[in-house]
Coordinates of C-alpha atoms in Angstrom, one line a residue:
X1 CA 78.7 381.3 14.3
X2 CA 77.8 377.9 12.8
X3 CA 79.1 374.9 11.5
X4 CA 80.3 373.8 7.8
X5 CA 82.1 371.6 5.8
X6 CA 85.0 371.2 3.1
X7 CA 86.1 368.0 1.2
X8 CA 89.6 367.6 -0.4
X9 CA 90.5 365.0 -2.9
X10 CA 94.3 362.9 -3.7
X11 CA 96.1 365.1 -6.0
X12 CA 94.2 368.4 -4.9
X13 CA 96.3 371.4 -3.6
X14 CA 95.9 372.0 0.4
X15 CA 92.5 373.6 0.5
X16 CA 92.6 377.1 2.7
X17 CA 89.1 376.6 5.2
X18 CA 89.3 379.9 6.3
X19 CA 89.1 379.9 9.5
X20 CA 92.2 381.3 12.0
X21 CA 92.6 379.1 15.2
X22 CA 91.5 382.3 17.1
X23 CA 87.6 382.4 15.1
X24 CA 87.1 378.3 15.5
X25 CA 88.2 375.0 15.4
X26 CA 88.4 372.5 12.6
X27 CA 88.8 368.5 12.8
X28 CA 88.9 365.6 10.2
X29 CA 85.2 364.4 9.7
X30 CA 86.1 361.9 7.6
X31 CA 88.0 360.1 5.2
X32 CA 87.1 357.0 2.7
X33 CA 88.5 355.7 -0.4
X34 CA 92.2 353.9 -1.3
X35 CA 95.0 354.7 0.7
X36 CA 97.2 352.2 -1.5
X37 CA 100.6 353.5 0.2
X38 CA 102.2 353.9 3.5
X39 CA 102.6 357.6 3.0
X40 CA 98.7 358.3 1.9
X41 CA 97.4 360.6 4.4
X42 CA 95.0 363.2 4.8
X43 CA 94.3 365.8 7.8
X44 CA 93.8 369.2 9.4
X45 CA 96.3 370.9 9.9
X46 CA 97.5 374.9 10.9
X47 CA 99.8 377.3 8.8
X48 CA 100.2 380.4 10.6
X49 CA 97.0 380.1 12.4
X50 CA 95.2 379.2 9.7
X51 CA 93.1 376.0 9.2
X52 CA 93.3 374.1 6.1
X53 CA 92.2 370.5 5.0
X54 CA 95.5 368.5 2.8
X55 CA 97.1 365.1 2.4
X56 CA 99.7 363.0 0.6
X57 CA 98.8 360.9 -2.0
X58 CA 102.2 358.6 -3.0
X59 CA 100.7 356.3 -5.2
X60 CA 98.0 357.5 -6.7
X61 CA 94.8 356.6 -4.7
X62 CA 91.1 357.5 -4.9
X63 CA 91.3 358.6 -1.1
X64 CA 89.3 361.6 0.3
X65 CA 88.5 363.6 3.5
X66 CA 85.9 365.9 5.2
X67 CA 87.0 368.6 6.9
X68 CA 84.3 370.4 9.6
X69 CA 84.4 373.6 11.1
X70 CA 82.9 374.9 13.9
X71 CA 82.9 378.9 14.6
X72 CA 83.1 379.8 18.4
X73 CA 80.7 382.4 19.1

């Protein structure tokens, strides 16, 4: 049980939070920098049940994000 958090930087690889959508649930927490393009994005998302923290980064950007994850007990 408990709560924790991951961040993920432009131009990092999608970062596994291990935890399976069966154990908890994680959300975007937050996000700040430069989103200079369109297309820069960042989010939660689920690959075979699995959460992990990602995003696009088209042209370059500082941007960031804060994943949080909360374990269901």
């Amino acid at each position: 049980t408990g709560t924790w958090t991951a961040t993920w930087k432009a131009g990092d690889p999608p970062l596994p939070l291990g935890v399976h959508e069966d154990e908890g649930l994680c959300f975007l927490a937050g996000v700040g920098g430069l989103f200079n393009d369109a297309e820069d994005a960042a989010r939660v998302d689920r690959v075979d049940g699995q959460y992990r923290l990602t995003g696009n980064n088209r042209s370059g950007g500082s941007h960031s994000a804060v994943a949080r994850c909360i374990w269901f007990e």
